[in-house]
mmCIF file of C-alpha atoms in Angstrom:
data_model
loop_
_atom_site.group_PDB
_atom_site.id
_atom_site.type_symbol
_atom_site.label_atom_id
_atom_site.label_comp_id
_atom_site.label_asym_id
_atom_site.label_seq_id
_atom_site.Cartn_x
_atom_site.Cartn_y
_atom_site.Cartn_z
ATOM 1 C CA UNK Y 1 -0.336 -0.083 0.126
ATOM 2 C CA UNK Y 2 1.374 2.799 -0.849
ATOM 3 C CA UNK Y 3 0.632 6.575 1.503
ATOM 4 C CA UNK Y 4 -2.422 7.288 -0.736
ATOM 5 C CA UNK Y 5 -3.776 3.519 0.212
ATOM 6 C CA UNK Y 6 -3.810 1.749 -3.240
ATOM 7 C CA UNK Y 7 -1.576 -1.220 -3.270
ATOM 8 C CA UNK Y 8 2.298 -0.707 -4.771
ATOM 9 C CA UNK Y 9 2.477 -1.427 -8.343
ATOM 10 C CA UNK Y 10 6.065 0.542 -9.111
ATOM 11 C CA UNK Y 11 8.675 1.379 -6.968
ATOM 12 C CA UNK Y 12 10.833 5.067 -7.935
ATOM 13 C CA UNK Y 13 14.412 4.505 -7.807
ATOM 14 C CA UNK Y 14 15.081 7.993 -5.845
ATOM 15 C CA UNK Y 15 19.538 6.658 -7.453
ATOM 16 C CA UNK Y 16 21.758 8.978 -7.062
ATOM 17 C CA UNK Y 17 20.404 12.393 -6.283
ATOM 18 C CA UNK Y 18 23.163 14.562 -7.542
ATOM 19 C CA UNK Y 19 23.136 17.413 -10.213
ATOM 20 C CA UNK Y 20 22.634 16.683 -14.038
ATOM 21 C CA UNK Y 21 26.277 17.160 -14.414
ATOM 22 C CA UNK Y 22 27.358 14.546 -12.218
ATOM 23 C CA UNK Y 23 24.905 12.516 -12.961
ATOM 24 C CA UNK Y 24 25.955 12.156 -16.443
ATOM 25 C CA UNK Y 25 29.810 11.763 -15.407
ATOM 26 C CA UNK Y 26 28.516 8.911 -13.102
ATOM 27 C CA UNK Y 27 26.244 7.586 -15.907
ATOM 28 C CA UNK Y 28 29.639 7.008 -18.115
ATOM 29 C CA UNK Y 29 31.552 6.253 -15.279
ATOM 30 C CA UNK Y 30 29.437 3.003 -14.599
ATOM 31 C CA UNK Y 31 29.200 2.331 -18.614
ATOM 32 C CA UNK Y 32 32.678 2.085 -18.836
ATOM 33 C CA UNK Y 33 33.271 -0.003 -15.788
ATOM 34 C CA UNK Y 34 30.132 -2.349 -17.097
ATOM 35 C CA UNK Y 35 31.817 -2.765 -20.484
ATOM 36 C CA UNK Y 36 35.290 -3.011 -18.620
ATOM 37 C CA UNK Y 37 33.264 -5.715 -16.061
ATOM 38 C CA UNK Y 38 32.071 -7.804 -19.650
ATOM 39 C CA UNK Y 39 34.967 -7.701 -21.212
ATOM 40 C CA UNK Y 40 37.379 -9.354 -19.371
ATOM 41 C CA UNK Y 41 34.203 -12.028 -17.159
ATOM 42 C CA UNK Y 42 33.910 -13.047 -20.697
ATOM 43 C CA UNK Y 43 37.314 -13.069 -21.891
ATOM 44 C CA UNK Y 44 38.499 -14.831 -19.102
ATOM 45 C CA UNK Y 45 35.471 -17.727 -20.130
ATOM 46 C CA UNK Y 46 37.051 -17.858 -23.085
ATOM 47 C CA UNK Y 47 40.701 -17.820 -22.217
ATOM 48 C CA UNK Y 48 39.734 -21.011 -19.374
ATOM 49 C CA UNK Y 49 37.764 -22.870 -22.142
ATOM 50 C CA UNK Y 50 40.268 -22.673 -24.773
ATOM 51 C CA UNK Y 51 42.760 -23.129 -23.491
ATOM 52 C CA UNK Y 52 43.883 -26.645 -22.422
ATOM 53 C CA UNK Y 53 46.686 -25.577 -19.380
ATOM 54 C CA UNK Y 54 44.180 -24.123 -17.711
ATOM 55 C CA UNK Y 55 41.701 -27.959 -18.358
ATOM 56 C CA UNK Y 56 41.599 -28.385 -13.950
ATOM 57 C CA UNK Y 57 39.400 -27.506 -10.804
ATOM 58 C CA UNK Y 58 40.957 -24.054 -9.964
ATOM 59 C CA UNK Y 59 40.432 -22.466 -13.249
ATOM 60 C CA UNK Y 60 37.021 -24.040 -13.602
ATOM 61 C CA UNK Y 61 35.639 -22.618 -10.224
ATOM 62 C CA UNK Y 62 37.481 -19.541 -11.800
ATOM 63 C CA UNK Y 63 35.050 -19.515 -14.914
ATOM 64 C CA UNK Y 64 32.447 -20.006 -12.613
ATOM 65 C CA UNK Y 65 33.645 -16.829 -10.812
ATOM 66 C CA UNK Y 66 33.311 -15.048 -13.280
ATOM 67 C CA UNK Y 67 30.184 -16.330 -15.074
ATOM 68 C CA UNK Y 68 28.482 -14.848 -11.770
ATOM 69 C CA UNK Y 69 30.592 -11.535 -11.674
ATOM 70 C CA UNK Y 70 28.357 -10.860 -15.489
ATOM 71 C CA UNK Y 71 25.377 -11.988 -13.805
ATOM 72 C CA UNK Y 72 26.024 -10.181 -11.113
ATOM 73 C CA UNK Y 73 27.172 -6.694 -12.425
ATOM 74 C CA UNK Y 74 24.699 -7.593 -15.120
ATOM 75 C CA UNK Y 75 21.670 -7.573 -12.500
ATOM 76 C CA UNK Y 76 22.250 -3.765 -11.195
ATOM 77 C CA UNK Y 77 24.272 -2.016 -14.124
ATOM 78 C CA UNK Y 78 22.120 -1.841 -17.036
ATOM 79 C CA UNK Y 79 18.704 -0.678 -14.715
ATOM 80 C CA UNK Y 80 21.054 1.936 -12.716
ATOM 81 C CA UNK Y 81 22.484 2.941 -16.738
ATOM 82 C CA UNK Y 82 18.294 3.144 -17.254
ATOM 83 C CA UNK Y 83 17.810 5.366 -14.563
ATOM 84 C CA UNK Y 84 20.976 7.743 -15.274
ATOM 85 C CA UNK Y 85 20.471 8.231 -18.670
ATOM 86 C CA UNK Y 86 17.307 8.792 -19.404
ATOM 87 C CA UNK Y 87 15.789 9.698 -15.242
ATOM 88 C CA UNK Y 88 13.550 7.171 -15.892
ATOM 89 C CA UNK Y 89 13.191 6.497 -12.430
ATOM 90 C CA UNK Y 90 10.327 3.670 -12.347
ATOM 91 C CA UNK Y 91 10.399 -0.345 -11.552
ATOM 92 C CA UNK Y 92 7.880 -1.953 -11.292
ATOM 93 C CA UNK Y 93 7.005 -4.557 -7.908
ATOM 94 C CA UNK Y 94 7.485 -7.095 -10.248
ATOM 95 C CA UNK Y 95 10.704 -6.264 -11.821
ATOM 96 C CA UNK Y 96 12.076 -5.258 -8.428
ATOM 97 C CA UNK Y 97 11.609 -8.135 -7.336
ATOM 98 C CA UNK Y 98 13.357 -9.998 -9.399
ATOM 99 C CA UNK Y 99 16.391 -7.080 -9.490
ATOM 100 C CA UNK Y 100 16.085 -8.363 -5.658
ATOM 101 C CA UNK Y 101 16.479 -12.864 -6.061
ATOM 102 C CA UNK Y 102 18.982 -12.585 -8.490
ATOM 103 C CA UNK Y 103 21.149 -9.844 -6.628
ATOM 104 C CA UNK Y 104 20.822 -12.487 -3.719
ATOM 105 C CA UNK Y 105 21.258 -15.597 -5.717
ATOM 106 C CA UNK Y 106 23.948 -14.246 -7.537
ATOM 107 C CA UNK Y 107 25.589 -12.857 -4.431
ATOM 108 C CA UNK Y 108 25.192 -15.865 -2.614
ATOM 109 C CA UNK Y 109 26.610 -18.363 -4.774
ATOM 110 C CA UNK Y 110 30.013 -16.299 -5.092
ATOM 111 C CA UNK Y 111 30.057 -16.320 -0.868
ATOM 112 C CA UNK Y 112 29.298 -20.875 -1.961
ATOM 113 C CA UNK Y 113 31.892 -20.638 -4.749
ATOM 114 C CA UNK Y 114 34.885 -18.781 -2.982
ATOM 115 C CA UNK Y 115 34.895 -20.825 0.596
ATOM 116 C CA UNK Y 116 34.905 -23.862 -2.490
ATOM 117 C CA UNK Y 117 37.994 -22.212 -4.020
ATOM 118 C CA UNK Y 118 39.223 -22.330 -0.401
ATOM 119 C CA UNK Y 119 38.697 -25.473 -0.025
ATOM 120 C CA UNK Y 120 40.944 -26.602 -3.230
ATOM 121 C CA UNK Y 121 43.416 -24.564 -2.581
ATOM 122 C CA UNK Y 122 43.702 -27.219 0.404
ATOM 123 C CA UNK Y 123 43.762 -29.934 -1.094
ATOM 124 C CA UNK Y 124 46.754 -28.147 -3.733
ATOM 125 C CA UNK Y 125 49.298 -27.193 -1.009
ATOM 126 C CA UNK Y 126 48.647 -30.052 1.191
ATOM 127 C CA UNK Y 127 47.119 -32.675 0.073
ATOM 128 C CA UNK Y 128 49.025 -32.810 -2.849
ATOM 129 C CA UNK Y 129 49.630 -36.157 -4.053
ATOM 130 C CA UNK Y 130 45.690 -37.030 -3.584
ATOM 131 C CA UNK Y 131 44.693 -34.162 -5.126
ATOM 132 C CA UNK Y 132 43.707 -35.178 -8.428
ATOM 133 C CA UNK Y 133 41.980 -37.845 -7.011
ATOM 134 C CA UNK Y 134 39.926 -35.285 -4.923
ATOM 135 C CA UNK Y 135 39.665 -33.155 -7.101
ATOM 136 C CA UNK Y 136 37.907 -34.547 -9.778
ATOM 137 C CA UNK Y 137 35.666 -33.714 -12.117
ATOM 138 C CA UNK Y 138 32.403 -34.582 -11.184
ATOM 139 C CA UNK Y 139 33.899 -33.843 -6.979
ATOM 140 C CA UNK Y 140 33.719 -29.908 -8.240
ATOM 141 C CA UNK Y 141 31.004 -29.938 -10.188
ATOM 142 C CA UNK Y 142 29.195 -31.379 -7.512
ATOM 143 C CA UNK Y 143 30.940 -28.845 -5.604
ATOM 144 C CA UNK Y 144 29.353 -26.163 -7.192
ATOM 145 C CA UNK Y 145 26.324 -27.563 -8.322
ATOM 146 C CA UNK Y 146 26.036 -27.193 -3.717
ATOM 147 C CA UNK Y 147 27.133 -23.688 -4.422
ATOM 148 C CA UNK Y 148 23.740 -22.681 -6.430
ATOM 149 C CA UNK Y 149 21.587 -24.653 -4.693
ATOM 150 C CA UNK Y 150 22.496 -23.518 -1.303
ATOM 151 C CA UNK Y 151 22.245 -19.848 -2.702
ATOM 152 C CA UNK Y 152 19.596 -20.552 -4.744
ATOM 153 C CA UNK Y 153 17.381 -21.071 -1.059
ATOM 154 C CA UNK Y 154 18.434 -18.498 0.320
ATOM 155 C CA UNK Y 155 17.216 -16.784 -2.418
ATOM 156 C CA UNK Y 156 13.790 -17.497 -2.458
ATOM 157 C CA UNK Y 157 13.881 -17.243 1.144
ATOM 158 C CA UNK Y 158 14.414 -14.352 1.473
ATOM 159 C CA UNK Y 159 13.160 -13.150 -1.241
ATOM 160 C CA UNK Y 160 9.672 -14.491 -0.016
ATOM 161 C CA UNK Y 161 10.237 -12.772 3.102
ATOM 162 C CA UNK Y 162 10.775 -9.033 1.896
ATOM 163 C CA UNK Y 163 8.334 -9.165 -0.322
ATOM 164 C CA UNK Y 164 5.059 -10.202 1.553
ATOM 165 C CA UNK Y 165 5.980 -6.957 4.807
ATOM 166 C CA UNK Y 166 3.190 -4.705 3.213
ATOM 167 C CA UNK Y 167 5.068 -1.391 1.108
ATOM 168 C CA UNK Y 168 2.810 1.339 2.650
ATOM 169 C CA UNK Y 169 4.920 4.423 3.757
ATOM 170 C CA UNK Y 170 5.730 5.179 0.148
ATOM 171 C CA UNK Y 171 6.908 3.854 -2.846
ATOM 172 C CA UNK Y 172 10.244 5.685 -3.641
ATOM 173 C CA UNK Y 173 13.616 3.957 -2.814
ATOM 174 C CA UNK Y 174 15.942 5.475 -1.335
ATOM 175 C CA UNK Y 175 19.002 3.847 -3.768
ATOM 176 C CA UNK Y 176 19.971 3.062 -6.755
ATOM 177 C CA UNK Y 177 18.472 -0.181 -7.150
ATOM 178 C CA UNK Y 178 15.911 -2.894 -5.071
ATOM 179 C CA UNK Y 179 18.366 -3.904 -2.016
ATOM 180 C CA UNK Y 180 16.847 -4.895 1.134
ATOM 181 C CA UNK Y 181 17.348 -1.795 3.660
ATOM 182 C CA UNK Y 182 15.794 1.198 1.952
ATOM 183 C CA UNK Y 183 12.829 -1.247 1.005
ATOM 184 C CA UNK Y 184 12.909 -1.872 4.955
ATOM 185 C CA UNK Y 185 12.156 1.695 5.365
ATOM 186 C CA UNK Y 186 9.150 1.396 2.695
ATOM 187 C CA UNK Y 187 7.238 -1.723 5.230
ATOM 188 C CA UNK Y 188 4.428 0.300 7.566
ATOM 189 C CA UNK Y 189 3.697 -3.286 9.678
ATOM 190 C CA UNK Y 190 5.993 -4.905 12.260
ATOM 191 C CA UNK Y 191 9.079 -6.001 10.364
ATOM 192 C CA UNK Y 192 10.892 -7.709 12.878
ATOM 193 C CA UNK Y 193 9.941 -12.169 12.560
ATOM 194 C CA UNK Y 194 10.690 -11.435 9.069
ATOM 195 C CA UNK Y 195 13.799 -9.284 9.400
ATOM 196 C CA UNK Y 196 15.004 -11.751 11.731
ATOM 197 C CA UNK Y 197 15.165 -14.933 8.973
ATOM 198 C CA UNK Y 198 16.836 -12.548 6.566
ATOM 199 C CA UNK Y 199 19.382 -11.781 8.980
ATOM 200 C CA UNK Y 200 20.242 -14.913 10.492
ATOM 201 C CA UNK Y 201 20.280 -15.968 6.204
ATOM 202 C CA UNK Y 202 22.624 -13.087 5.820
ATOM 203 C CA UNK Y 203 24.507 -14.804 9.380
ATOM 204 C CA UNK Y 204 25.207 -18.440 8.391
ATOM 205 C CA UNK Y 205 25.060 -17.362 4.822
ATOM 206 C CA UNK Y 206 28.758 -15.365 5.313
ATOM 207 C CA UNK Y 207 29.984 -17.115 8.713
ATOM 208 C CA UNK Y 208 30.115 -20.443 6.766
ATOM 209 C CA UNK Y 209 31.436 -19.233 4.159
ATOM 210 C CA UNK Y 210 34.173 -17.476 5.944
ATOM 211 C CA UNK Y 211 35.232 -20.642 7.880
ATOM 212 C CA UNK Y 212 35.541 -22.764 5.452
ATOM 213 C CA UNK Y 213 37.899 -20.312 5.152
ATOM 214 C CA UNK Y 214 39.136 -18.997 7.204
ATOM 215 C CA UNK Y 215 39.757 -22.724 7.842
ATOM 216 C CA UNK Y 216 40.813 -23.942 4.646
ATOM 217 C CA UNK Y 217 44.056 -21.035 5.342
ATOM 218 C CA UNK Y 218 44.376 -21.753 8.123
ATOM 219 C CA UNK Y 219 45.998 -25.397 7.079
ATOM 220 C CA UNK Y 220 47.119 -23.604 4.488
ATOM 221 C CA UNK Y 221 49.155 -20.804 5.945
ATOM 222 C CA UNK Y 222 50.589 -24.054 8.380
ATOM 223 C CA UNK Y 223 51.741 -26.191 4.827
ATOM 224 C CA UNK Y 224 53.843 -23.564 3.762
ATOM 225 C CA UNK Y 225 55.410 -22.407 7.267
ATOM 226 C CA UNK Y 226 56.915 -26.073 6.348
ATOM 227 C CA UNK Y 227 58.378 -25.428 3.709
ATOM 228 C CA UNK Y 228 62.388 -25.575 3.867
ATOM 229 C CA UNK Y 229 62.820 -22.799 0.945
ATOM 230 C CA UNK Y 230 61.990 -18.797 0.949
ATOM 231 C CA UNK Y 231 61.245 -19.725 -2.914
ATOM 232 C CA UNK Y 232 59.136 -22.157 -2.332
ATOM 233 C CA UNK Y 233 57.385 -20.644 0.042
ATOM 234 C CA UNK Y 234 56.551 -17.578 -2.121
ATOM 235 C CA UNK Y 235 55.693 -20.312 -4.687
ATOM 236 C CA UNK Y 236 53.327 -21.560 -3.129
ATOM 237 C CA UNK Y 237 52.209 -18.853 -1.243
ATOM 238 C CA UNK Y 238 51.352 -17.006 -4.946
ATOM 239 C CA UNK Y 239 48.825 -20.114 -6.280
ATOM 240 C CA UNK Y 240 46.431 -18.511 -3.400
ATOM 241 C CA UNK Y 241 47.775 -14.912 -3.087
ATOM 242 C CA UNK Y 242 44.307 -13.651 -5.827
ATOM 243 C CA UNK Y 243 41.978 -15.455 -4.172
ATOM 244 C CA UNK Y 244 42.806 -13.773 -1.182
ATOM 245 C CA UNK Y 245 42.900 -10.770 -2.826
ATOM 246 C CA UNK Y 246 38.884 -11.155 -3.924
ATOM 247 C CA UNK Y 247 38.113 -12.831 -0.481
ATOM 248 C CA UNK Y 248 38.979 -9.799 1.291
ATOM 249 C CA UNK Y 249 37.500 -7.223 -1.394
ATOM 250 C CA UNK Y 250 34.285 -8.271 -1.781
ATOM 251 C CA UNK Y 251 34.161 -10.174 2.138
ATOM 252 C CA UNK Y 252 34.530 -6.903 3.157
ATOM 253 C CA UNK Y 253 31.726 -4.881 1.629
ATOM 254 C CA UNK Y 254 29.606 -7.789 2.169
ATOM 255 C CA UNK Y 255 30.264 -7.699 6.058
ATOM 256 C CA UNK Y 256 29.318 -3.576 5.994
ATOM 257 C CA UNK Y 257 26.198 -3.529 5.457
ATOM 258 C CA UNK Y 258 24.703 -6.683 5.858
ATOM 259 C CA UNK Y 259 26.452 -7.909 9.047
ATOM 260 C CA UNK Y 260 26.210 -4.303 10.878
ATOM 261 C CA UNK Y 261 22.232 -3.833 10.382
ATOM 262 C CA UNK Y 262 21.577 -0.365 10.187
ATOM 263 C CA UNK Y 263 23.140 0.400 13.538
ATOM 264 C CA UNK Y 264 25.940 3.865 12.523
ATOM 265 C CA UNK Y 265 25.387 4.498 8.549
ATOM 266 C CA UNK Y 266 23.151 5.728 7.089
ATOM 267 C CA UNK Y 267 21.670 4.986 3.669
ATOM 268 C CA UNK Y 268 25.003 7.143 1.671
ATOM 269 C CA UNK Y 269 27.003 5.275 3.303
ATOM 270 C CA UNK Y 270 25.488 1.986 2.116
ATOM 271 C CA UNK Y 271 25.264 2.775 -1.777
ATOM 272 C CA UNK Y 272 28.621 4.324 -1.788
ATOM 273 C CA UNK Y 273 30.049 0.333 -0.667
ATOM 274 C CA UNK Y 274 27.059 -1.636 -3.405
ATOM 275 C CA UNK Y 275 28.315 0.605 -5.749
ATOM 276 C CA UNK Y 276 32.221 -0.845 -4.832
ATOM 277 C CA UNK Y 277 30.999 -4.197 -4.234
ATOM 278 C CA UNK Y 278 28.054 -4.137 -7.677
ATOM 279 C CA UNK Y 279 30.383 -1.968 -9.724
ATOM 280 C CA UNK Y 280 34.007 -2.656 -8.819
ATOM 281 C CA UNK Y 281 35.009 -5.885 -7.587
ATOM 282 C CA UNK Y 282 32.549 -7.809 -10.935
ATOM 283 C CA UNK Y 283 35.724 -5.970 -13.110
ATOM 284 C CA UNK Y 284 38.490 -6.088 -10.766
ATOM 285 C CA UNK Y 285 38.232 -9.557 -10.619
ATOM 286 C CA UNK Y 286 39.838 -10.889 -14.233
ATOM 287 C CA UNK Y 287 42.137 -8.570 -13.418
ATOM 288 C CA UNK Y 288 43.461 -9.650 -10.077
ATOM 289 C CA UNK Y 289 43.616 -13.534 -11.573
ATOM 290 C CA UNK Y 290 45.215 -12.226 -14.110
ATOM 291 C CA UNK Y 291 47.814 -10.149 -13.259
ATOM 292 C CA UNK Y 292 48.175 -12.087 -10.372
ATOM 293 C CA UNK Y 293 48.610 -15.260 -12.301
ATOM 294 C CA UNK Y 294 51.890 -16.700 -14.739
ATOM 295 C CA UNK Y 295 49.470 -19.525 -16.754
ATOM 296 C CA UNK Y 296 46.736 -16.930 -17.048
ATOM 297 C CA UNK Y 297 49.141 -14.268 -18.933
ATOM 298 C CA UNK Y 298 51.233 -17.150 -20.511
ATOM 299 C CA UNK Y 299 47.693 -18.058 -21.543
ATOM 300 C CA UNK Y 300 46.759 -14.761 -22.729
ATOM 301 C CA UNK Y 301 50.239 -14.090 -24.735
ATOM 302 C CA UNK Y 302 49.418 -16.697 -26.577
ATOM 303 C CA UNK Y 303 46.746 -15.765 -28.130
ATOM 304 C CA UNK Y 304 47.966 -11.976 -28.565
ATOM 305 C CA UNK Y 305 50.101 -13.624 -30.432
ATOM 306 C CA UNK Y 306 48.383 -15.677 -32.382
ATOM 307 C CA UNK Y 307 45.833 -12.837 -33.296
ATOM 308 C CA UNK Y 308 49.456 -10.924 -34.595
ATOM 309 C CA UNK Y 309 49.875 -14.047 -37.075
ATOM 310 C CA UNK Y 310 46.337 -14.017 -38.256
#
């Protein structure tokens, strides 16, 4: 219900509420970042698919991470570009719920997938002789399927809890996409129980993933410390450095948004952090994994040299 007692059929995304000049600057900024995100992640997927040296479990998971970043960014950025470029601020109730669902699905899957990638590094470093038998194609496929399945459950429950709320205070969403904190501010009924379920699920997804990552890296660090040569330690650590960087960026922003609740922060802060993890991080991940990865750089050089010869 809206202020006048009618049923809400659409929301108005207020976005960043900037002067026209700054808004157009932000539009072109988002457009450039989105283009780089698409080129980088789709290029990574194609590179892994093309090069036989990259047909390993680590790159299988990385390919799915790139796919998620493409989806993750595409759920949010086109809508933001439409709002910034055309001043069309309305979004239907159904489209808002759909965006919310797929945003949750992509974010949750990425949490679980980063945990799976940490486990993969643990097996590779701590049990290298058993790596081939432990991380079979069937096992890898099962781990990825489990990540998607767990995320699907979270997305269905989270979306159901959020959009079963009565929205009667207003239909003006003070954000640039349909996210939880600004939507909760529009509720006119008691949302305590629903918020409890939503934040409990967010807590479980994040803490479960982080626990797997921390335990994996605890054993990885122990294994690295046992290596006698400095060169051996550096080489082993380098195989994990890209993943650790991606984990720090992604989970750092999620923890700020969802585990702090609504205490001590404003929607303005949420907007800045949300831009970082919905627009910037999907763009950075291909760079993180390519610039710090010798095999990816060699595969990329091979492709570029082939293009020059042709």
